[in-house]
Amino acid sequence: MNAGNRDSAVFKSLGHPARLAILDALRGGEQCVCHLENVLGMRQAYLSQQLAVLKEAGLVRDRREGWNIYYFVSRPEIWVAVETVRSMPGMQIKTLLRRNTRHTHCPCPKCKPGAEQA
Amino acid sequence: MNAGNRDSAVFKSLGHPARLAILDALRGGEQCVCHLENVLGMRQAYLSQQLAVLKEAGLVRDRREGWNIYYFVSRPEIWVAVETVRSMPGMQIKTLLRRNTRHTHCPCPKCKPGAEQA
DNA sequence: ACATTATATTCAATAAATTGAATATAATAA
DNA sequence: TTATTATATTCAATTTATTGAATATAATGT
């Protein structure tokens, strides 16, 4: 693949609302799939597919820890591109402030029943 | 359309090698379609279609002057996003230096037969 | 070994993007 | 008005993306 195609592959991976939402959910740090499932209200298989696209584009990587697989943004520079587009006139800036939580163990209800979400 | 969809529509429009190439060709300033036809080696109808996508995404606008329609980048901030992706490790930086030509009248061979290209 | 849990993959149906070919439009010139 | 030039649109065929459903895999616990 030449440079132009690799670049457009990255943009293509950003060209989907679900994948942008997933990236946003990873903004504060790595998250396991089950956490994303809860926070984003997407089904597991669907998340896994979208995460595979982001991974293929080189934007995220994953790390296994016991049962869970934690995904994280591997190119933090991507936020520059995302925020640039979001801050363009005519695009309403809607970067919900997210808690800068880092999880070694996922605290979402599904991972730890009874615990409240991060 | 909500904000997330508008953002992803912009990224989607960048997610195609031909459209990225077109944007690059507009980097130095507005160009008529026939110029792009020559410089990029794309057929007219094809260019027109891709330009429509970029226009729909809000990245370019056009201006008629006599026979020609000149397209220009209406959101220069987009270069921040483009360069950010291009400069990511693993993506070879290949921002061909382009002459910073501005054309009031297109100098390409097709527009002015016999004249050399900008 | 077997059951459970978290995640991934495969498959299929549908929707959307890509792209060439043909045709239409709009400005200009004769 | 007619012809020409630059650009746009429409149509159709093909490819690719989307997404749900079912199933597979891999780590853990008993």
PDB file of C-alpha atoms (C1' of nucleotides) in Angstrom:
ATOM      1  CA  MET A   1       0.000   0.000   0.000  1.00  0.00           C
ATOM      2  CA  ASN A   2       1.358   3.428  -0.920  1.00  0.00           C
ATOM      3  CA  ALA A   3       1.347   6.445   1.364  1.00  0.00           C
ATOM      4  CA  GLY A   4      -1.807   7.971  -0.083  1.00  0.00           C
ATOM      5  CA  ASN A   5      -3.749   4.789   0.475  1.00  0.00           C
ATOM      6  CA  ARG A   6      -2.497   4.369   4.003  1.00  0.00           C
ATOM      7  CA  ASP A   7      -3.472   7.915   4.829  1.00  0.00           C
ATOM      8  CA  SER A   8      -6.923   7.510   3.372  1.00  0.00           C
ATOM      9  CA  ALA A   9      -7.308   4.201   5.214  1.00  0.00           C
ATOM     10  CA  VAL A  10      -6.776   6.058   8.480  1.00  0.00           C
ATOM     11  CA  PHE A  11      -9.341   8.672   7.519  1.00  0.00           C
ATOM     12  CA  LYS A  12     -11.739   5.992   6.377  1.00  0.00           C
ATOM     13  CA  SER A  13     -11.520   4.324   9.759  1.00  0.00           C
ATOM     14  CA  LEU A  14     -12.491   7.644  11.342  1.00  0.00           C
ATOM     15  CA  GLY A  15     -15.344   8.026   8.876  1.00  0.00           C
ATOM     16  CA  HIS A  16     -17.889   6.179  10.948  1.00  0.00           C
ATOM     17  CA  PRO A  17     -19.795   7.540  13.941  1.00  0.00           C
ATOM     18  CA  ALA A  18     -19.513   4.322  15.938  1.00  0.00           C
ATOM     19  CA  ARG A  19     -15.750   4.219  15.557  1.00  0.00           C
ATOM     20  CA  LEU A  20     -15.368   7.861  16.503  1.00  0.00           C
ATOM     21  CA  ALA A  21     -17.456   7.148  19.610  1.00  0.00           C
ATOM     22  CA  ILE A  22     -15.248   4.195  20.467  1.00  0.00           C
ATOM     23  CA  LEU A  23     -12.130   6.303  20.145  1.00  0.00           C
ATOM     24  CA  ASP A  24     -13.687   8.919  22.396  1.00  0.00           C
ATOM     25  CA  ALA A  25     -14.415   6.267  24.968  1.00  0.00           C
ATOM     26  CA  LEU A  26     -10.727   5.345  24.919  1.00  0.00           C
ATOM     27  CA  ARG A  27      -9.669   8.918  25.351  1.00  0.00           C
ATOM     28  CA  GLY A  28      -9.036   8.718  29.052  1.00  0.00           C
ATOM     29  CA  GLY A  29      -7.061   5.519  28.785  1.00  0.00           C
ATOM     30  CA  GLU A  30      -7.406   1.868  27.982  1.00  0.00           C
ATOM     31  CA  GLN A  31     -10.733   0.101  28.431  1.00  0.00           C
ATOM     32  CA  CYS A  32     -11.802  -3.511  28.176  1.00  0.00           C
ATOM     33  CA  VAL A  33     -14.394  -4.477  25.608  1.00  0.00           C
ATOM     34  CA  CYS A  34     -17.054  -5.170  28.215  1.00  0.00           C
ATOM     35  CA  HIS A  35     -16.623  -1.656  29.554  1.00  0.00           C
ATOM     36  CA  LEU A  36     -17.139  -0.204  26.086  1.00  0.00           C
ATOM     37  CA  GLU A  37     -20.149  -2.459  25.720  1.00  0.00           C
ATOM     38  CA  ASN A  38     -21.704  -0.826  28.769  1.00  0.00           C
ATOM     39  CA  VAL A  39     -20.651   2.734  28.194  1.00  0.00           C
ATOM     40  CA  LEU A  40     -21.511   2.830  24.503  1.00  0.00           C
ATOM     41  CA  GLY A  41     -24.466   0.450  24.527  1.00  0.00           C
ATOM     42  CA  MET A  42     -23.112  -1.522  21.593  1.00  0.00           C
ATOM     43  CA  ARG A  43     -23.207  -5.274  21.343  1.00  0.00           C
ATOM     44  CA  GLN A  44     -20.006  -7.177  21.947  1.00  0.00           C
ATOM     45  CA  ALA A  45     -19.579  -8.636  18.468  1.00  0.00           C
ATOM     46  CA  TYR A  46     -20.234  -5.270  16.900  1.00  0.00           C
ATOM     47  CA  LEU A  47     -17.637  -3.594  19.084  1.00  0.00           C
ATOM     48  CA  SER A  48     -15.155  -6.294  18.296  1.00  0.00           C
ATOM     49  CA  GLN A  49     -15.642  -5.700  14.587  1.00  0.00           C
ATOM     50  CA  GLN A  50     -15.276  -1.935  14.827  1.00  0.00           C
ATOM     51  CA  LEU A  51     -12.250  -2.289  17.079  1.00  0.00           C
ATOM     52  CA  ALA A  52     -10.709  -4.546  14.449  1.00  0.00           C
ATOM     53  CA  VAL A  53     -11.115  -1.778  11.874  1.00  0.00           C
ATOM     54  CA  LEU A  54      -9.442   0.776  14.140  1.00  0.00           C
ATOM     55  CA  LYS A  55      -6.682  -1.711  14.891  1.00  0.00           C
ATOM     56  CA  GLU A  56      -6.151  -2.433  11.219  1.00  0.00           C
ATOM     57  CA  ALA A  57      -5.817   1.297  10.611  1.00  0.00           C
ATOM     58  CA  GLY A  58      -3.156   1.406  13.307  1.00  0.00           C
ATOM     59  CA  LEU A  59      -5.056   3.723  15.617  1.00  0.00           C
ATOM     60  CA  VAL A  60      -5.551   1.346  18.530  1.00  0.00           C
ATOM     61  CA  ARG A  61      -3.744  -1.606  20.022  1.00  0.00           C
ATOM     62  CA  ASP A  62      -4.834  -4.175  22.540  1.00  0.00           C
ATOM     63  CA  ARG A  63      -3.372  -5.921  25.517  1.00  0.00           C
ATOM     64  CA  ARG A  64      -4.657  -8.965  27.266  1.00  0.00           C
ATOM     65  CA  GLU A  65      -4.887  -9.155  31.019  1.00  0.00           C
ATOM     66  CA  GLY A  66      -6.547 -12.311  32.215  1.00  0.00           C
ATOM     67  CA  TRP A  67     -10.049 -12.509  30.879  1.00  0.00           C
ATOM     68  CA  ASN A  68     -10.132  -9.001  29.575  1.00  0.00           C
ATOM     69  CA  ILE A  69      -8.588  -7.422  26.541  1.00  0.00           C
ATOM     70  CA  TYR A  70      -7.850  -3.769  26.976  1.00  0.00           C
ATOM     71  CA  TYR A  71      -7.837  -1.470  23.988  1.00  0.00           C
ATOM     72  CA  PHE A  72      -5.975   1.797  23.900  1.00  0.00           C
ATOM     73  CA  VAL A  73      -5.246   4.546  21.413  1.00  0.00           C
ATOM     74  CA  SER A  74      -1.801   3.870  20.014  1.00  0.00           C
ATOM     75  CA  ARG A  75      -1.526   7.158  18.092  1.00  0.00           C
ATOM     76  CA  PRO A  76      -2.465   9.956  20.479  1.00  0.00           C
ATOM     77  CA  GLU A  77      -1.690  12.392  17.658  1.00  0.00           C
ATOM     78  CA  ILE A  78      -5.003  11.348  16.170  1.00  0.00           C
ATOM     79  CA  TRP A  79      -6.710  13.670  18.637  1.00  0.00           C
ATOM     80  CA  VAL A  80      -5.199  16.589  16.809  1.00  0.00           C
ATOM     81  CA  ALA A  81      -6.963  15.484  13.631  1.00  0.00           C
ATOM     82  CA  VAL A  82     -10.209  14.756  15.433  1.00  0.00           C
ATOM     83  CA  GLU A  83     -10.287  18.029  17.302  1.00  0.00           C
ATOM     84  CA  THR A  84      -9.340  19.950  14.203  1.00  0.00           C
ATOM     85  CA  VAL A  85     -12.371  18.636  12.384  1.00  0.00           C
ATOM     86  CA  ARG A  86     -14.623  19.106  15.387  1.00  0.00           C
ATOM     87  CA  SER A  87     -13.565  22.691  15.802  1.00  0.00           C
ATOM     88  CA  MET A  88     -14.226  23.636  12.188  1.00  0.00           C
ATOM     89  CA  PRO A  89     -16.878  26.354  11.856  1.00  0.00           C
ATOM     90  CA  GLY A  90     -20.226  24.764  11.187  1.00  0.00           C
ATOM     91  CA  MET A  91     -19.300  21.721  13.202  1.00  0.00           C
ATOM     92  CA  GLN A  92     -20.562  22.137  16.725  1.00  0.00           C
ATOM     93  CA  ILE A  93     -17.860  21.437  19.238  1.00  0.00           C
ATOM     94  CA  LYS A  94     -19.196  18.607  21.313  1.00  0.00           C
ATOM     95  CA  THR A  95     -16.203  17.047  22.959  1.00  0.00           C
ATOM     96  CA  LEU A  96     -17.881  15.754  26.074  1.00  0.00           C
ATOM     97  CA  LEU A  97     -15.483  16.063  28.928  1.00  0.00           C
ATOM     98  CA  ARG A  98     -14.545  12.575  29.928  1.00  0.00           C
ATOM     99  CA  ARG A  99     -13.093  11.484  33.236  1.00  0.00           C
ATOM    100  CA  ASN A 100      -9.443  10.735  32.829  1.00  0.00           C
ATOM    101  CA  THR A 101      -9.788   7.271  34.284  1.00  0.00           C
ATOM    102  CA  ARG A 102      -7.165   4.619  33.799  1.00  0.00           C
ATOM    103  CA  HIS A 103      -8.248   1.093  34.501  1.00  0.00           C
ATOM    104  CA  THR A 104      -6.025  -1.769  35.366  1.00  0.00           C
ATOM    105  CA  HIS A 105      -9.155  -3.699  36.129  1.00  0.00           C
ATOM    106  CA  CYS A 106     -12.348  -2.624  34.476  1.00  0.00           C
ATOM    107  CA  PRO A 107     -14.817  -1.143  36.971  1.00  0.00           C
ATOM    108  CA  CYS A 108     -17.892  -1.361  34.772  1.00  0.00           C
ATOM    109  CA  PRO A 109     -20.974  -3.167  36.141  1.00  0.00           C
ATOM    110  CA  LYS A 110     -20.527  -6.101  33.877  1.00  0.00           C
ATOM    111  CA  CYS A 111     -16.924  -6.692  34.883  1.00  0.00           C
ATOM    112  CA  LYS A 112     -17.489  -6.037  38.568  1.00  0.00           C
ATOM    113  CA  PRO A 113     -21.176  -6.538  39.318  1.00  0.00           C
ATOM    114  CA  GLY A 114     -22.287  -4.122  41.975  1.00  0.00           C
ATOM    115  CA  ALA A 115     -19.558  -1.538  41.378  1.00  0.00           C
ATOM    116  CA  GLU A 116     -20.483   1.786  39.822  1.00  0.00           C
ATOM    117  CA  GLN A 117     -19.105   2.848  36.469  1.00  0.00           C
ATOM    118  CA  ALA A 118     -16.027   4.987  36.033  1.00  0.00           C
TER     119      ALA A 118
ATOM    120  CA  MET B   1     -27.438  15.261  11.185  1.00  0.00           C
ATOM    121  CA  ASN B   2     -25.847  15.272  14.653  1.00  0.00           C
ATOM    122  CA  ALA B   3     -22.311  16.371  15.398  1.00  0.00           C
ATOM    123  CA  GLY B   4     -20.852  12.874  15.395  1.00  0.00           C
ATOM    124  CA  ASN B   5     -22.248  12.173  11.963  1.00  0.00           C
ATOM    125  CA  ARG B   6     -21.068  15.448  10.531  1.00  0.00           C
ATOM    126  CA  ASP B   7     -17.571  14.828  11.861  1.00  0.00           C
ATOM    127  CA  SER B   8     -17.469  11.337  10.445  1.00  0.00           C
ATOM    128  CA  ALA B   9     -18.795  12.627   7.122  1.00  0.00           C
ATOM    129  CA  VAL B  10     -15.778  14.919   6.898  1.00  0.00           C
ATOM    130  CA  PHE B  11     -13.428  12.061   7.681  1.00  0.00           C
ATOM    131  CA  LYS B  12     -15.229   9.826   5.226  1.00  0.00           C
ATOM    132  CA  SER B  13     -14.691  12.380   2.489  1.00  0.00           C
ATOM    133  CA  LEU B  14     -10.965  12.274   3.272  1.00  0.00           C
ATOM    134  CA  GLY B  15     -11.014   8.492   3.241  1.00  0.00           C
ATOM    135  CA  HIS B  16     -10.378   8.128  -0.445  1.00  0.00           C
ATOM    136  CA  PRO B  17      -7.013   8.450  -2.185  1.00  0.00           C
ATOM    137  CA  ALA B  18      -8.414  10.346  -5.158  1.00  0.00           C
ATOM    138  CA  ARG B  19     -10.048  12.953  -2.960  1.00  0.00           C
ATOM    139  CA  LEU B  20      -6.917  13.411  -0.878  1.00  0.00           C
ATOM    140  CA  ALA B  21      -4.993  13.914  -4.109  1.00  0.00           C
ATOM    141  CA  ILE B  22      -7.512  16.487  -5.273  1.00  0.00           C
ATOM    142  CA  LEU B  23      -7.227  18.385  -2.008  1.00  0.00           C
ATOM    143  CA  ASP B  24      -3.453  18.342  -2.355  1.00  0.00           C
ATOM    144  CA  ALA B  25      -3.752  19.770  -5.832  1.00  0.00           C
ATOM    145  CA  LEU B  26      -5.777  22.630  -4.364  1.00  0.00           C
ATOM    146  CA  ARG B  27      -3.227  23.276  -1.695  1.00  0.00           C
ATOM    147  CA  GLY B  28      -1.550  26.178  -3.414  1.00  0.00           C
ATOM    148  CA  GLY B  29      -4.808  27.864  -4.280  1.00  0.00           C
ATOM    149  CA  GLU B  30      -7.872  27.507  -6.424  1.00  0.00           C
ATOM    150  CA  GLN B  31      -7.778  25.505  -9.633  1.00  0.00           C
ATOM    151  CA  CYS B  32     -10.251  24.963 -12.409  1.00  0.00           C
ATOM    152  CA  VAL B  33     -11.475  21.454 -13.128  1.00  0.00           C
ATOM    153  CA  CYS B  34      -9.616  21.215 -16.401  1.00  0.00           C
ATOM    154  CA  HIS B  35      -6.389  21.958 -14.605  1.00  0.00           C
ATOM    155  CA  LEU B  36      -7.030  19.182 -12.109  1.00  0.00           C
ATOM    156  CA  GLU B  37      -7.867  16.950 -15.043  1.00  0.00           C
ATOM    157  CA  ASN B  38      -4.411  17.549 -16.447  1.00  0.00           C
ATOM    158  CA  VAL B  39      -2.413  17.546 -13.253  1.00  0.00           C
ATOM    159  CA  LEU B  40      -4.082  14.502 -11.725  1.00  0.00           C
ATOM    160  CA  GLY B  41      -4.798  12.563 -14.889  1.00  0.00           C
ATOM    161  CA  MET B  42      -8.396  11.932 -13.886  1.00  0.00           C
ATOM    162  CA  ARG B  43     -11.328  12.133 -16.247  1.00  0.00           C
ATOM    163  CA  GLN B  44     -13.572  15.177 -16.025  1.00  0.00           C
ATOM    164  CA  ALA B  45     -16.740  13.430 -14.918  1.00  0.00           C
ATOM    165  CA  TYR B  46     -14.841  11.532 -12.267  1.00  0.00           C
ATOM    166  CA  LEU B  47     -13.305  14.714 -10.907  1.00  0.00           C
ATOM    167  CA  SER B  48     -16.652  16.399 -10.876  1.00  0.00           C
ATOM    168  CA  GLN B  49     -18.081  13.583  -8.811  1.00  0.00           C
ATOM    169  CA  GLN B  50     -15.253  13.571  -6.302  1.00  0.00           C
ATOM    170  CA  LEU B  51     -15.352  17.357  -6.047  1.00  0.00           C
ATOM    171  CA  ALA B  52     -19.050  17.089  -5.260  1.00  0.00           C
ATOM    172  CA  VAL B  53     -18.247  14.790  -2.350  1.00  0.00           C
ATOM    173  CA  LEU B  54     -15.669  17.207  -0.967  1.00  0.00           C
ATOM    174  CA  LYS B  55     -18.095  20.074  -1.439  1.00  0.00           C
ATOM    175  CA  GLU B  56     -20.879  18.191   0.316  1.00  0.00           C
ATOM    176  CA  ALA B  57     -18.514  17.597   3.234  1.00  0.00           C
ATOM    177  CA  GLY B  58     -17.878  21.330   3.353  1.00  0.00           C
ATOM    178  CA  LEU B  59     -14.167  21.104   2.594  1.00  0.00           C
ATOM    179  CA  VAL B  60     -14.189  22.898  -0.750  1.00  0.00           C
ATOM    180  CA  ARG B  61     -16.230  25.557  -2.456  1.00  0.00           C
ATOM    181  CA  ASP B  62     -16.371  26.665  -6.044  1.00  0.00           C
ATOM    182  CA  ARG B  63     -16.532  29.894  -7.964  1.00  0.00           C
ATOM    183  CA  ARG B  64     -17.387  30.405 -11.582  1.00  0.00           C
ATOM    184  CA  GLU B  65     -15.374  32.670 -13.804  1.00  0.00           C
ATOM    185  CA  GLY B  66     -16.475  32.566 -17.398  1.00  0.00           C
ATOM    186  CA  TRP B  67     -16.111  29.073 -18.756  1.00  0.00           C
ATOM    187  CA  ASN B  68     -14.184  27.761 -15.818  1.00  0.00           C
ATOM    188  CA  ILE B  69     -15.237  26.795 -12.344  1.00  0.00           C
ATOM    189  CA  TYR B  70     -12.509  27.217  -9.794  1.00  0.00           C
ATOM    190  CA  TYR B  71     -12.455  25.027  -6.718  1.00  0.00           C
ATOM    191  CA  PHE B  72     -10.705  25.989  -3.527  1.00  0.00           C
ATOM    192  CA  VAL B  73     -10.278  24.602  -0.029  1.00  0.00           C
ATOM    193  CA  SER B  74     -12.787  26.394   2.169  1.00  0.00           C
ATOM    194  CA  ARG B  75     -11.483  24.958   5.459  1.00  0.00           C
ATOM    195  CA  PRO B  76      -7.718  25.452   5.513  1.00  0.00           C
ATOM    196  CA  GLU B  77      -7.716  23.924   8.999  1.00  0.00           C
ATOM    197  CA  ILE B  78      -8.168  20.595   7.272  1.00  0.00           C
ATOM    198  CA  TRP B  79      -4.436  20.609   6.530  1.00  0.00           C
ATOM    199  CA  VAL B  80      -3.791  20.227  10.229  1.00  0.00           C
ATOM    200  CA  ALA B  81      -5.767  16.986  10.204  1.00  0.00           C
ATOM    201  CA  VAL B  82      -4.163  15.789   6.979  1.00  0.00           C
ATOM    202  CA  GLU B  83      -0.628  16.536   8.075  1.00  0.00           C
ATOM    203  CA  THR B  84      -1.234  15.030  11.476  1.00  0.00           C
ATOM    204  CA  VAL B  85      -2.161  11.724   9.899  1.00  0.00           C
ATOM    205  CA  ARG B  86       0.659  11.913   7.388  1.00  0.00           C
ATOM    206  CA  SER B  87       3.214  12.543  10.074  1.00  0.00           C
ATOM    207  CA  MET B  88       2.162   9.600  12.204  1.00  0.00           C
ATOM    208  CA  PRO B  89       4.952   7.053  12.663  1.00  0.00           C
ATOM    209  CA  GLY B  90       4.559   4.288  10.146  1.00  0.00           C
ATOM    210  CA  MET B  91       3.047   6.652   7.624  1.00  0.00           C
ATOM    211  CA  GLN B  92       5.778   7.916   5.354  1.00  0.00           C
ATOM    212  CA  ILE B  93       5.686  11.648   5.063  1.00  0.00           C
ATOM    213  CA  LYS B  94       5.192  12.292   1.396  1.00  0.00           C
ATOM    214  CA  THR B  95       3.869  15.784   1.185  1.00  0.00           C
ATOM    215  CA  LEU B  96       5.238  16.614  -2.230  1.00  0.00           C
ATOM    216  CA  LEU B  97       6.248  20.213  -2.251  1.00  0.00           C
ATOM    217  CA  ARG B  98       3.844  21.937  -4.497  1.00  0.00           C
ATOM    218  CA  ARG B  99       4.375  25.251  -6.181  1.00  0.00           C
ATOM    219  CA  ASN B 100       2.331  27.855  -4.442  1.00  0.00           C
ATOM    220  CA  THR B 101       0.644  28.988  -7.603  1.00  0.00           C
ATOM    221  CA  ARG B 102      -2.530  30.990  -7.582  1.00  0.00           C
ATOM    222  CA  HIS B 103      -4.436  31.087 -10.819  1.00  0.00           C
ATOM    223  CA  THR B 104      -6.911  33.715 -11.820  1.00  0.00           C
ATOM    224  CA  HIS B 105      -6.857  32.124 -15.231  1.00  0.00           C
ATOM    225  CA  CYS B 106      -5.900  28.482 -15.485  1.00  0.00           C
ATOM    226  CA  PRO B 107      -2.571  28.036 -17.259  1.00  0.00           C
ATOM    227  CA  CYS B 108      -2.906  24.323 -17.944  1.00  0.00           C
ATOM    228  CA  PRO B 109      -2.443  23.112 -21.542  1.00  0.00           C
ATOM    229  CA  LYS B 110      -6.083  22.336 -21.953  1.00  0.00           C
ATOM    230  CA  CYS B 111      -7.186  25.783 -20.826  1.00  0.00           C
ATOM    231  CA  LYS B 112      -4.444  27.601 -22.690  1.00  0.00           C
ATOM    232  CA  PRO B 113      -3.133  25.295 -25.395  1.00  0.00           C
ATOM    233  CA  GLY B 114       0.565  25.842 -25.873  1.00  0.00           C
ATOM    234  CA  ALA B 115       1.259  27.242 -22.412  1.00  0.00           C
ATOM    235  CA  GLU B 116       3.232  25.124 -19.944  1.00  0.00           C
ATOM    236  CA  GLN B 117       1.673  23.883 -16.737  1.00  0.00           C
ATOM    237  CA  ALA B 118       1.999  25.655 -13.400  1.00  0.00           C
TER     238      ALA B 118
ATOM    239  C1'  DA C   1     -11.667 -32.423  31.754  1.00  0.00           C
ATOM    240  C1'  DC C   2     -15.601 -29.343  31.842  1.00  0.00           C
ATOM    241  C1'  DA C   3     -17.993 -25.075  32.491  1.00  0.00           C
ATOM    242  C1'  DT C   4     -17.768 -20.149  32.362  1.00  0.00           C
ATOM    243  C1'  DT C   5     -16.387 -15.706  30.837  1.00  0.00           C
ATOM    244  C1'  DA C   6     -14.515 -12.310  27.548  1.00  0.00           C
ATOM    245  C1'  DT C   7     -13.644 -11.552  23.066  1.00  0.00           C
ATOM    246  C1'  DA C   8     -13.128 -12.748  18.019  1.00  0.00           C
ATOM    247  C1'  DT C   9     -14.479 -14.557  13.613  1.00  0.00           C
ATOM    248  C1'  DT C  10     -17.438 -16.113   9.979  1.00  0.00           C
ATOM    249  C1'  DC C  11     -21.452 -15.774   7.289  1.00  0.00           C
ATOM    250  C1'  DA C  12     -25.133 -13.625   5.046  1.00  0.00           C
ATOM    251  C1'  DA C  13     -28.270  -9.874   3.928  1.00  0.00           C
ATOM    252  C1'  DT C  14     -28.547  -5.216   3.014  1.00  0.00           C
ATOM    253  C1'  DA C  15     -26.896  -0.677   2.156  1.00  0.00           C
ATOM    254  C1'  DA C  16     -23.664   2.459   0.438  1.00  0.00           C
ATOM    255  C1'  DA C  17     -19.511   3.802  -2.249  1.00  0.00           C
ATOM    256  C1'  DT C  18     -16.989   3.476  -6.567  1.00  0.00           C
ATOM    257  C1'  DT C  19     -16.552   4.396 -11.171  1.00  0.00           C
ATOM    258  C1'  DG C  20     -17.331   4.325 -16.251  1.00  0.00           C
ATOM    259  C1'  DA C  21     -20.478   5.674 -19.881  1.00  0.00           C
ATOM    260  C1'  DA C  22     -23.770   8.520 -21.598  1.00  0.00           C
ATOM    261  C1'  DT C  23     -26.138  12.674 -21.387  1.00  0.00           C
ATOM    262  C1'  DA C  24     -27.387  17.264 -19.608  1.00  0.00           C
ATOM    263  C1'  DT C  25     -26.501  22.077 -18.443  1.00  0.00           C
ATOM    264  C1'  DA C  26     -24.640  26.618 -18.603  1.00  0.00           C
ATOM    265  C1'  DA C  27     -21.612  30.123 -20.398  1.00  0.00           C
ATOM    266  C1'  DT C  28     -19.617  31.891 -24.390  1.00  0.00           C
ATOM    267  C1'  DA C  29     -18.686  32.878 -29.263  1.00  0.00           C
ATOM    268  C1'  DA C  30     -19.896  33.250 -34.035  1.00  0.00           C
TER     269       DA C  30
ATOM    270  C1'  DT D   1     -29.675  30.644 -33.072  1.00  0.00           C
ATOM    271  C1'  DT D   2     -26.233  27.330 -33.372  1.00  0.00           C
ATOM    272  C1'  DA D   3     -21.828  25.517 -32.095  1.00  0.00           C
ATOM    273  C1'  DT D   4     -18.359  25.007 -28.729  1.00  0.00           C
ATOM    274  C1'  DT D   5     -16.323  24.607 -24.263  1.00  0.00           C
ATOM    275  C1'  DA D   6     -16.275  23.518 -19.311  1.00  0.00           C
ATOM    276  C1'  DT D   7     -18.505  21.200 -15.988  1.00  0.00           C
ATOM    277  C1'  DA D   8     -22.365  18.474 -13.807  1.00  0.00           C
ATOM    278  C1'  DT D   9     -25.681  14.827 -13.397  1.00  0.00           C
ATOM    279  C1'  DT D  10     -27.808  10.437 -14.125  1.00  0.00           C
ATOM    280  C1'  DC D  11     -27.647   5.615 -14.689  1.00  0.00           C
ATOM    281  C1'  DA D  12     -26.017   1.119 -14.123  1.00  0.00           C
ATOM    282  C1'  DA D  13     -22.632  -2.377 -12.875  1.00  0.00           C
ATOM    283  C1'  DT D  14     -19.484  -3.665  -9.547  1.00  0.00           C
ATOM    284  C1'  DT D  15     -17.237  -3.499  -5.314  1.00  0.00           C
ATOM    285  C1'  DT D  16     -16.989  -2.542  -0.580  1.00  0.00           C
ATOM    286  C1'  DA D  17     -18.952  -1.403   4.020  1.00  0.00           C
ATOM    287  C1'  DT D  18     -22.381  -2.261   7.484  1.00  0.00           C
ATOM    288  C1'  DT D  19     -24.407  -4.982  10.812  1.00  0.00           C
ATOM    289  C1'  DG D  20     -26.962  -8.829  12.978  1.00  0.00           C
ATOM    290  C1'  DA D  21     -26.818 -13.744  14.021  1.00  0.00           C
ATOM    291  C1'  DA D  22     -24.417 -17.679  14.928  1.00  0.00           C
ATOM    292  C1'  DT D  23     -20.330 -19.806  16.187  1.00  0.00           C
ATOM    293  C1'  DA D  24     -15.431 -20.110  17.520  1.00  0.00           C
ATOM    294  C1'  DT D  25     -11.471 -19.279  20.489  1.00  0.00           C
ATOM    295  C1'  DA D  26      -8.805 -18.493  24.532  1.00  0.00           C
ATOM    296  C1'  DA D  27      -8.175 -17.791  29.441  1.00  0.00           C
ATOM    297  C1'  DT D  28      -9.848 -19.013  33.873  1.00  0.00           C
ATOM    298  C1'  DG D  29     -11.988 -21.600  37.619  1.00  0.00           C
ATOM    299  C1'  DT D  30     -13.741 -26.006  39.609  1.00  0.00           C
TER     300       DT D  30
END
